[in-house]
mmCIF file of C-alpha atoms and ligand atoms in Angstrom:
data_model
loop_
_atom_site.group_PDB
_atom_site.id
_atom_site.type_symbol
_atom_site.label_atom_id
_atom_site.label_comp_id
_atom_site.label_asym_id
_atom_site.label_seq_id
_atom_site.Cartn_x
_atom_site.Cartn_y
_atom_site.Cartn_z
ATOM 1 C CA MET A 1 105.512 125.351 85.376
ATOM 2 C CA ALA A 2 102.310 127.206 84.908
ATOM 3 C CA GLY A 3 98.915 126.477 86.325
ATOM 4 C CA ASP A 4 97.157 123.820 88.337
ATOM 5 C CA ARG A 5 97.562 121.136 85.747
ATOM 6 C CA ASN A 6 101.089 120.476 86.967
ATOM 7 C CA THR A 7 100.184 119.592 90.506
ATOM 8 C CA ALA A 8 99.705 115.925 89.720
ATOM 9 C CA LEU A 9 103.298 115.426 88.656
ATOM 10 C CA ASN A 10 106.313 115.445 90.835
ATOM 11 C CA PHE A 11 108.940 117.569 89.147
ATOM 12 C CA SER A 12 111.441 117.551 91.950
ATOM 13 C CA VAL A 13 114.718 116.567 90.406
ATOM 14 C CA ALA A 14 116.031 113.209 91.546
ATOM 15 C CA PRO A 15 119.237 113.797 93.500
ATOM 16 C CA GLU A 16 121.230 111.368 91.442
ATOM 17 C CA ARG A 17 121.437 109.800 88.042
ATOM 18 C CA TYR A 18 120.886 106.102 88.480
ATOM 19 C CA PRO A 19 123.918 104.072 87.424
ATOM 20 C CA TRP A 20 121.846 101.816 85.142
ATOM 21 C CA HIS A 21 120.801 104.860 83.076
ATOM 22 C CA GLY A 22 124.361 105.495 81.897
ATOM 23 C CA ALA A 23 124.033 103.921 78.436
ATOM 24 C CA LEU A 24 120.761 105.748 77.749
ATOM 25 C CA TRP A 25 122.283 109.086 78.709
ATOM 26 C CA SER A 26 125.285 108.619 76.491
ATOM 27 C CA ALA A 27 123.058 107.594 73.564
ATOM 28 C CA LEU A 28 120.899 110.686 74.086
ATOM 29 C CA SER A 29 123.791 113.071 74.586
ATOM 30 C CA ARG A 30 125.199 112.138 71.174
ATOM 31 C CA GLN A 31 122.051 113.437 69.465
ATOM 32 C CA PHE A 32 120.972 115.973 72.045
ATOM 33 C CA ASP A 33 120.487 118.790 69.552
ATOM 34 C CA GLN A 34 118.489 116.695 67.106
ATOM 35 C CA LEU A 35 116.137 114.786 69.348
ATOM 36 C CA PRO A 36 112.786 113.781 67.860
ATOM 37 C CA HIS A 37 109.840 115.835 69.129
ATOM 38 C CA ALA A 38 108.319 112.910 71.049
ATOM 39 C CA LEU A 39 110.022 110.237 73.143
ATOM 40 C CA LEU A 40 108.360 107.209 74.694
ATOM 41 C CA LEU A 41 110.229 106.196 77.843
ATOM 42 C CA GLN A 42 109.234 102.601 78.435
ATOM 43 C CA GLY A 43 110.346 99.763 80.662
ATOM 44 C CA ARG A 44 109.342 97.854 83.771
ATOM 45 C CA PRO A 45 108.262 99.671 86.960
ATOM 46 C CA GLY A 46 111.025 100.490 89.423
ATOM 47 C CA LEU A 47 113.693 101.566 86.926
ATOM 48 C CA GLY A 48 113.446 105.343 87.432
ATOM 49 C CA LYS A 49 111.857 106.285 84.101
ATOM 50 C CA HIS A 50 109.985 109.242 85.569
ATOM 51 C CA ALA A 51 113.146 110.588 87.261
ATOM 52 C CA PHE A 52 114.933 110.242 83.919
ATOM 53 C CA ALA A 53 112.154 112.225 82.175
ATOM 54 C CA VAL A 54 112.436 115.008 84.756
ATOM 55 C CA GLN A 55 116.241 115.155 84.451
ATOM 56 C CA LEU A 56 115.961 115.175 80.663
ATOM 57 C CA ALA A 57 113.378 117.982 80.805
ATOM 58 C CA GLN A 58 115.777 120.038 82.911
ATOM 59 C CA ALA A 59 118.630 119.426 80.470
ATOM 60 C CA LEU A 60 116.367 120.423 77.550
ATOM 61 C CA LEU A 61 115.472 123.685 79.273
ATOM 62 C CA CYS A 62 118.999 124.454 80.494
ATOM 63 C CA GLU A 63 120.774 127.353 78.798
ATOM 64 C CA GLN A 64 124.137 125.598 78.709
ATOM 65 C CA PRO A 65 123.745 121.812 78.970
ATOM 66 C CA ARG A 66 126.852 119.682 78.588
ATOM 67 C CA ALA A 67 126.542 116.248 77.003
ATOM 68 C CA GLY A 68 122.889 116.038 77.967
ATOM 69 C CA VAL A 69 123.428 117.208 81.556
ATOM 70 C CA ALA A 70 121.828 120.403 82.920
ATOM 71 C CA CYS A 71 124.370 122.894 84.294
ATOM 72 C CA GLY A 72 122.411 123.494 87.520
ATOM 73 C CA LYS A 73 123.494 127.148 87.573
ATOM 74 C CA CYS A 74 121.724 129.055 84.784
ATOM 75 C CA HIS A 75 118.466 130.981 85.051
ATOM 76 C CA GLY A 76 116.578 128.072 83.452
ATOM 77 C CA CYS A 77 117.991 125.582 85.935
ATOM 78 C CA HIS A 78 117.104 127.908 88.801
ATOM 79 C CA LEU A 79 113.475 128.220 87.629
ATOM 80 C CA PHE A 80 113.382 124.462 87.165
ATOM 81 C CA SER A 81 114.691 123.683 90.634
ATOM 82 C CA VAL A 82 112.086 125.891 92.326
ATOM 83 C CA GLY A 83 109.344 124.369 90.183
ATOM 84 C CA THR A 84 108.341 127.509 88.289
ATOM 85 C CA HIS A 85 109.872 127.052 84.842
ATOM 86 C CA PRO A 86 107.291 128.576 82.469
ATOM 87 C CA ASP A 87 108.287 126.311 79.563
ATOM 88 C CA LEU A 88 107.673 123.055 81.386
ATOM 89 C CA SER A 89 104.337 121.392 81.935
ATOM 90 C CA GLY A 90 103.059 117.926 82.556
ATOM 91 C CA VAL A 91 100.109 115.748 83.324
ATOM 92 C CA GLY A 92 99.633 112.711 85.484
ATOM 93 C CA LEU A 93 96.934 111.193 87.634
ATOM 94 C CA VAL A 94 95.289 113.759 89.894
ATOM 95 C CA ASP A 95 94.511 112.465 93.392
ATOM 96 C CA ASP A 96 92.618 109.183 93.081
ATOM 97 C CA ALA A 97 91.762 109.632 89.404
ATOM 98 C CA LYS A 98 91.885 106.432 87.366
ATOM 99 C CA SER A 99 92.724 108.136 84.082
ATOM 100 C CA ILE A 100 94.277 111.180 82.439
ATOM 101 C CA THR A 101 91.433 113.112 80.824
ATOM 102 C CA VAL A 102 91.017 114.866 77.502
ATOM 103 C CA ASP A 103 90.875 118.233 79.295
ATOM 104 C CA GLN A 104 94.343 117.632 80.717
ATOM 105 C CA ILE A 105 95.736 116.875 77.262
ATOM 106 C CA ARG A 106 93.927 119.877 75.708
ATOM 107 C CA ALA A 107 95.535 122.095 78.338
ATOM 108 C CA LEU A 108 98.913 120.744 77.232
ATOM 109 C CA GLY A 109 98.015 121.627 73.644
ATOM 110 C CA ASP A 110 97.193 125.201 74.702
ATOM 111 C CA PHE A 111 100.455 125.374 76.611
ATOM 112 C CA LEU A 112 102.492 124.146 73.625
ATOM 113 C CA SER A 113 100.774 126.491 71.165
ATOM 114 C CA LEU A 114 102.337 129.541 72.854
ATOM 115 C CA ARG A 115 105.927 130.525 72.182
ATOM 116 C CA PRO A 116 108.548 129.580 74.787
ATOM 117 C CA HIS A 117 109.054 132.186 77.524
ATOM 118 C CA THR A 118 112.692 131.830 78.384
ATOM 119 C CA ALA A 119 113.984 128.602 76.835
ATOM 120 C CA THR A 120 114.343 127.685 73.177
ATOM 121 C CA ARG A 121 111.681 124.989 73.436
ATOM 122 C CA LYS A 122 108.728 123.845 75.517
ATOM 123 C CA VAL A 123 108.751 120.495 77.257
ATOM 124 C CA VAL A 124 105.843 118.412 78.512
ATOM 125 C CA ILE A 125 105.867 115.178 80.475
ATOM 126 C CA ILE A 126 102.956 112.729 80.411
ATOM 127 C CA SER A 127 103.379 110.153 83.146
ATOM 128 C CA PRO A 128 102.013 107.499 83.261
ATOM 129 C CA ALA A 129 101.077 107.883 79.598
ATOM 130 C CA ASP A 130 99.134 104.598 79.626
ATOM 131 C CA ALA A 131 96.649 106.222 82.036
ATOM 132 C CA MET A 132 95.213 108.390 79.244
ATOM 133 C CA ASN A 133 91.630 107.484 78.440
ATOM 134 C CA ILE A 134 90.640 107.042 74.813
ATOM 135 C CA ASN A 135 89.585 110.667 74.291
ATOM 136 C CA ALA A 136 92.787 111.915 75.879
ATOM 137 C CA ALA A 137 94.811 109.600 73.641
ATOM 138 C CA ASN A 138 92.987 110.862 70.529
ATOM 139 C CA SER A 139 93.640 114.429 71.556
ATOM 140 C CA LEU A 140 97.334 113.653 72.073
ATOM 141 C CA LEU A 141 97.483 111.965 68.696
ATOM 142 C CA LYS A 142 96.551 115.270 67.041
ATOM 143 C CA LEU A 143 99.382 116.970 68.901
ATOM 144 C CA LEU A 144 101.815 114.266 67.804
ATOM 145 C CA GLU A 145 100.677 114.523 64.195
ATOM 146 C CA GLU A 146 101.193 118.272 64.075
ATOM 147 C CA PRO A 147 103.533 119.159 66.890
ATOM 148 C CA PRO A 148 103.809 122.902 67.561
ATOM 149 C CA LEU A 149 107.243 124.190 66.635
ATOM 150 C CA GLY A 150 109.842 123.777 69.381
ATOM 151 C CA SER A 151 107.770 121.351 71.434
ATOM 152 C CA MET A 152 109.148 118.271 73.070
ATOM 153 C CA LEU A 153 106.889 115.562 74.507
ATOM 154 C CA LEU A 154 108.148 112.974 76.972
ATOM 155 C CA LEU A 155 105.763 110.060 77.506
ATOM 156 C CA VAL A 156 106.534 107.701 80.384
ATOM 157 C CA THR A 157 105.011 104.229 80.627
ATOM 158 C CA SER A 158 105.523 100.829 82.211
ATOM 159 C CA HIS A 159 102.744 99.369 80.043
ATOM 160 C CA PRO A 160 103.343 100.481 76.435
ATOM 161 C CA ALA A 161 100.891 97.890 75.077
ATOM 162 C CA ARG A 162 98.071 99.871 76.699
ATOM 163 C CA LEU A 163 98.839 102.843 74.449
ATOM 164 C CA PRO A 164 97.273 102.997 70.977
ATOM 165 C CA ALA A 165 99.697 101.822 68.281
ATOM 166 C CA THR A 166 99.122 105.143 66.498
ATOM 167 C CA ILE A 167 100.671 106.976 69.450
ATOM 168 C CA ARG A 168 103.543 104.544 69.879
ATOM 169 C CA SER A 169 104.455 104.774 66.216
ATOM 170 C CA ARG A 170 104.776 108.567 66.422
ATOM 171 C CA CYS A 171 107.282 108.486 69.287
ATOM 172 C CA ALA A 172 110.925 107.493 69.315
ATOM 173 C CA ARG A 173 111.281 104.698 71.844
ATOM 174 C CA LEU A 174 113.679 104.931 74.742
ATOM 175 C CA LEU A 175 113.838 101.458 76.254
ATOM 176 C CA PHE A 176 114.797 101.062 79.930
ATOM 177 C CA ARG A 177 116.317 97.680 80.651
ATOM 178 C CA LEU A 178 116.903 95.941 83.957
ATOM 179 C CA PRO A 179 120.395 96.584 85.307
ATOM 180 C CA THR A 180 122.645 93.570 85.732
ATOM 181 C CA PRO A 181 122.242 92.082 89.242
ATOM 182 C CA SER A 182 125.691 93.365 90.236
ATOM 183 C CA VAL A 183 124.825 96.960 89.260
ATOM 184 C CA GLY A 184 121.429 96.738 90.991
ATOM 185 C CA GLN A 185 122.898 95.235 94.153
ATOM 186 C CA ALA A 186 125.782 97.697 94.271
ATOM 187 C CA TRP A 187 123.270 100.547 94.209
ATOM 188 C CA LEU A 188 121.053 98.941 96.884
ATOM 189 C CA GLN A 189 124.140 98.556 99.073
ATOM 190 C CA THR A 190 124.438 102.344 99.157
ATOM 191 C CA ARG A 191 120.902 102.801 100.559
ATOM 192 C CA PRO A 192 120.353 102.508 104.314
ATOM 193 C CA GLU A 193 117.125 100.466 104.089
ATOM 194 C CA THR A 194 118.421 97.906 101.638
ATOM 195 C CA ARG A 195 122.130 97.590 102.321
ATOM 196 C CA ASN A 196 121.814 94.446 104.446
ATOM 197 C CA GLN A 197 119.940 92.293 101.952
ATOM 198 C CA PRO A 198 120.435 93.708 98.462
ATOM 199 C CA ALA A 199 120.385 90.392 96.601
ATOM 200 C CA GLN A 200 117.198 89.175 98.218
ATOM 201 C CA LEU A 201 115.282 92.413 97.766
ATOM 202 C CA LEU A 202 116.419 92.769 94.168
ATOM 203 C CA ASP A 203 115.252 89.248 93.462
ATOM 204 C CA LEU A 204 111.912 89.967 95.087
ATOM 205 C CA ALA A 205 111.531 93.093 92.983
ATOM 206 C CA GLY A 206 112.218 91.166 89.788
ATOM 207 C CA GLY A 207 115.520 93.002 89.310
ATOM 208 C CA ALA A 208 114.134 96.571 89.504
ATOM 209 C CA PRO A 209 116.222 98.465 92.102
ATOM 210 C CA LEU A 210 113.712 101.217 92.947
ATOM 211 C CA LEU A 211 110.989 98.657 93.494
ATOM 212 C CA ALA A 212 113.352 96.797 95.836
ATOM 213 C CA GLU A 213 113.776 99.999 97.818
ATOM 214 C CA ILE A 214 110.015 100.492 98.082
ATOM 215 C CA LEU A 215 109.601 96.940 99.360
ATOM 216 C CA ALA A 216 112.173 97.576 102.072
ATOM 217 C CA HIS A 217 110.505 100.855 103.076
ATOM 218 C CA GLU A 218 107.116 99.356 103.361
ATOM 219 C CA GLU A 219 107.928 96.905 106.094
ATOM 220 C CA PHE A 220 106.499 99.302 108.567
ATOM 221 C CA PRO A 221 105.947 97.933 112.064
ATOM 222 C CA GLN A 222 102.175 98.284 112.234
ATOM 223 C CA MET A 223 101.568 96.187 109.174
ATOM 224 C CA ARG A 224 104.167 93.698 110.304
ATOM 225 C CA ALA A 225 102.386 93.199 113.623
ATOM 226 C CA LYS A 226 99.079 92.480 111.844
ATOM 227 C CA LEU A 227 100.639 90.007 109.446
ATOM 228 C CA LEU A 228 102.470 88.210 112.250
ATOM 229 C CA GLN A 229 99.239 87.948 114.201
ATOM 230 C CA ASP A 230 97.492 86.435 111.181
ATOM 231 C CA LEU A 231 100.271 83.885 110.619
ATOM 232 C CA ALA A 232 100.101 82.793 114.262
ATOM 233 C CA GLY A 233 96.287 82.591 114.051
ATOM 234 C CA LEU A 234 96.543 80.457 110.912
ATOM 235 C CA SER A 235 99.056 78.044 112.470
ATOM 236 C CA GLN A 236 96.841 77.647 115.516
ATOM 237 C CA GLY A 237 93.626 77.229 113.535
ATOM 238 C CA ARG A 238 92.065 80.434 114.894
ATOM 239 C CA GLU A 239 92.084 82.151 111.532
ATOM 240 C CA HIS A 240 90.973 81.055 108.090
ATOM 241 C CA PRO A 241 93.195 81.592 105.010
ATOM 242 C CA VAL A 242 90.316 83.176 103.075
ATOM 243 C CA THR A 243 89.660 85.893 105.692
ATOM 244 C CA CYS A 244 93.376 86.570 106.122
ATOM 245 C CA ALA A 245 93.891 86.755 102.351
ATOM 246 C CA ALA A 246 91.246 89.494 102.070
ATOM 247 C CA ARG A 247 92.981 91.425 104.859
ATOM 248 C CA TRP A 248 96.397 91.006 103.249
ATOM 249 C CA LYS A 249 95.050 92.161 99.915
ATOM 250 C CA SER A 250 93.737 95.348 101.510
ATOM 251 C CA LEU A 251 97.228 96.002 102.918
ATOM 252 C CA GLY A 252 98.684 95.556 99.441
ATOM 253 C CA THR A 253 99.553 92.182 97.931
ATOM 254 C CA ALA A 254 103.106 93.199 96.994
ATOM 255 C CA ARG A 255 103.849 94.528 100.464
ATOM 256 C CA ALA A 256 102.317 91.531 102.206
ATOM 257 C CA LEU A 257 104.178 88.992 100.075
ATOM 258 C CA GLY A 258 107.366 91.054 100.348
ATOM 259 C CA TRP A 259 107.111 90.953 104.097
ATOM 260 C CA LEU A 260 106.290 87.228 104.150
ATOM 261 C CA HIS A 261 109.400 86.575 102.075
ATOM 262 C CA GLY A 262 111.499 88.376 104.694
ATOM 263 C CA PHE A 263 109.758 86.561 107.529
ATOM 264 C CA VAL A 264 110.341 83.109 106.076
ATOM 265 C CA SER A 265 113.930 84.057 105.178
ATOM 266 C CA ASP A 266 114.436 84.920 108.844
ATOM 267 C CA GLN A 267 113.300 81.421 109.824
ATOM 268 C CA ILE A 268 115.902 80.017 107.460
ATOM 269 C CA ARG A 269 118.594 82.307 108.861
ATOM 270 C CA ILE A 270 117.774 81.149 112.381
ATOM 271 C CA ARG A 271 118.014 77.519 111.327
ATOM 272 C CA MET A 272 121.437 78.325 109.934
ATOM 273 C CA GLY A 273 122.540 79.829 113.232
ATOM 274 C CA ALA A 274 122.409 83.528 112.300
ATOM 275 C CA PRO A 275 122.525 85.984 115.226
ATOM 276 C CA ALA A 276 119.428 88.063 116.063
ATOM 277 C CA SER A 277 121.107 91.168 114.646
ATOM 278 C CA ALA A 278 121.117 89.572 111.175
ATOM 279 C CA LEU A 279 117.334 89.170 111.094
ATOM 280 C CA LEU A 280 114.910 91.443 109.246
ATOM 281 C CA ASN A 281 112.138 90.998 111.797
ATOM 282 C CA PRO A 282 113.101 91.598 115.421
ATOM 283 C CA GLU A 283 109.866 89.822 116.429
ATOM 284 C CA VAL A 284 111.197 86.582 114.990
ATOM 285 C CA ALA A 285 114.194 86.607 117.333
ATOM 286 C CA ALA A 286 111.889 87.314 120.275
ATOM 287 C CA ARG A 287 109.749 84.245 119.606
ATOM 288 C CA GLY A 288 112.145 81.804 121.206
ATOM 289 C CA ALA A 289 114.001 78.815 119.874
ATOM 290 C CA GLN A 290 111.171 76.313 120.133
ATOM 291 C CA GLU A 291 108.834 78.282 117.905
ATOM 292 C CA ASN A 292 111.560 79.175 115.440
ATOM 293 C CA ASN A 293 113.061 75.726 115.077
ATOM 294 C CA LYS A 294 109.871 73.916 114.303
ATOM 295 C CA TYR A 295 110.046 74.273 110.505
ATOM 296 C CA LYS A 296 112.123 72.006 108.298
ATOM 297 C CA ILE A 297 114.621 73.980 106.286
ATOM 298 C CA ASN A 298 113.832 72.362 102.911
ATOM 299 C CA GLU A 299 110.153 73.101 103.418
ATOM 300 C CA LEU A 300 110.967 76.718 104.177
ATOM 301 C CA TYR A 301 112.966 76.952 100.958
ATOM 302 C CA GLY A 302 110.043 75.409 99.068
ATOM 303 C CA PHE A 303 107.718 77.980 100.591
ATOM 304 C CA ILE A 304 110.044 80.841 99.567
ATOM 305 C CA ASP A 305 109.692 79.599 95.975
ATOM 306 C CA VAL A 306 105.904 79.682 96.303
ATOM 307 C CA ILE A 307 106.055 83.285 97.530
ATOM 308 C CA LEU A 308 108.371 84.392 94.718
ATOM 309 C CA GLU A 309 106.294 82.607 92.105
ATOM 310 C CA ASN A 310 103.179 84.433 93.270
ATOM 311 C CA TYR A 311 105.002 87.721 93.662
ATOM 312 C CA ARG A 312 106.067 87.663 90.028
ATOM 313 C CA GLN A 313 102.430 87.244 88.985
ATOM 314 C CA ILE A 314 101.292 90.409 90.754
ATOM 315 C CA ASN A 315 100.751 92.508 87.640
ATOM 316 C CA SER A 316 99.385 89.640 85.587
ATOM 317 C CA PRO A 317 95.657 89.052 85.060
ATOM 318 C CA LEU A 318 95.666 86.506 87.935
ATOM 319 C CA ASP A 319 93.390 87.414 90.809
ATOM 320 C CA GLU A 320 95.499 88.655 93.724
ATOM 321 C CA LEU A 321 93.025 87.380 96.281
ATOM 322 C CA LEU A 322 93.297 83.843 94.924
ATOM 323 C CA MET A 323 97.088 84.139 94.914
ATOM 324 C CA LEU A 324 97.125 85.159 98.567
ATOM 325 C CA GLU A 325 94.682 82.396 99.505
ATOM 326 C CA ASP A 326 96.943 79.876 97.793
ATOM 327 C CA VAL A 327 100.015 81.134 99.676
ATOM 328 C CA LEU A 328 98.258 81.134 103.039
ATOM 329 C CA ILE A 329 96.703 77.692 102.566
ATOM 330 C CA ARG A 330 100.226 76.419 101.890
ATOM 331 C CA TRP A 331 101.439 78.179 105.023
ATOM 332 C CA VAL A 332 98.751 76.420 107.087
ATOM 333 C CA ARG A 333 99.800 73.100 105.586
ATOM 334 C CA LEU A 334 103.458 73.837 106.343
ATOM 335 C CA SER A 335 102.841 74.779 109.948
ATOM 336 C CA ARG A 336 100.544 71.811 110.591
ATOM 337 C CA LEU A 337 103.062 69.388 109.112
ATOM 338 C CA GLN A 338 105.498 70.037 111.907
HETATM 339 ZN ZN1 ZN B 1 121.363 125.198 83.323
#
């Protein structure tokens, strides 16, 4: 990879091929030598599209790929693994940038206009492609209309509708689908953070295994302590749902709701006689039986549904602050009912 323009993209090769990518790989490997010059990798977040693009780029630059898999041993693979392959480039969001700019896309055009150094082709990754602003998209369109010989463009997006139709129509679509729950859960069972509650986390993540893993990671203790404090304050009338909702939003709506789901699930587990070791939140076990037994189990189940319903709306146009206020007002009602 040449130049600063690559710094925004993570090219480190994912250590594994995700099991739910199997069908896509076999479809690609059958036409590996005649791939179209532009692919649009699309599908929901949390399915490993970017990792797939990186693995595909490596296979495309490998000197002796087998059935779409890079050999891992050749000179090309070596350059790739240390991040210095001169025939690979990519753009993404730099630091806190909100969009991919026209200058970034022009730099890709310059890169593609030169002949490959060591491989037979040049590969670029644009991820997330939907982050291109309108000028960047227009500049890319020119590249797609007259692609330099031997160039291969991989566009990654979770929001294809945000890309101009003119761009979409010039790419072959590679659609990433949700794995079946059994495949997703089996994979989560192999990861230390998610192995104890694969079904629940997968459900919370809408079926996307990598998103489920992120949710599990993000239950860091500091945030948990703050959220617990807020819940106690709400139950006791010391805190107001509107102030708490603003705080929860600043911590990240998905994380906060993900944690709340685990917290309420723990209450249900306790009511069902689960031992402390089976709980997600050690603080819940430490609260004592009186505090933990005060909620009715059917109301807890109802509240879990409210959390999931709101969680699924996170990327919709609904205002996240209003969603959180709604959830917390219902929590206050639930805890005052007892
Ligand atoms: Zn190789």
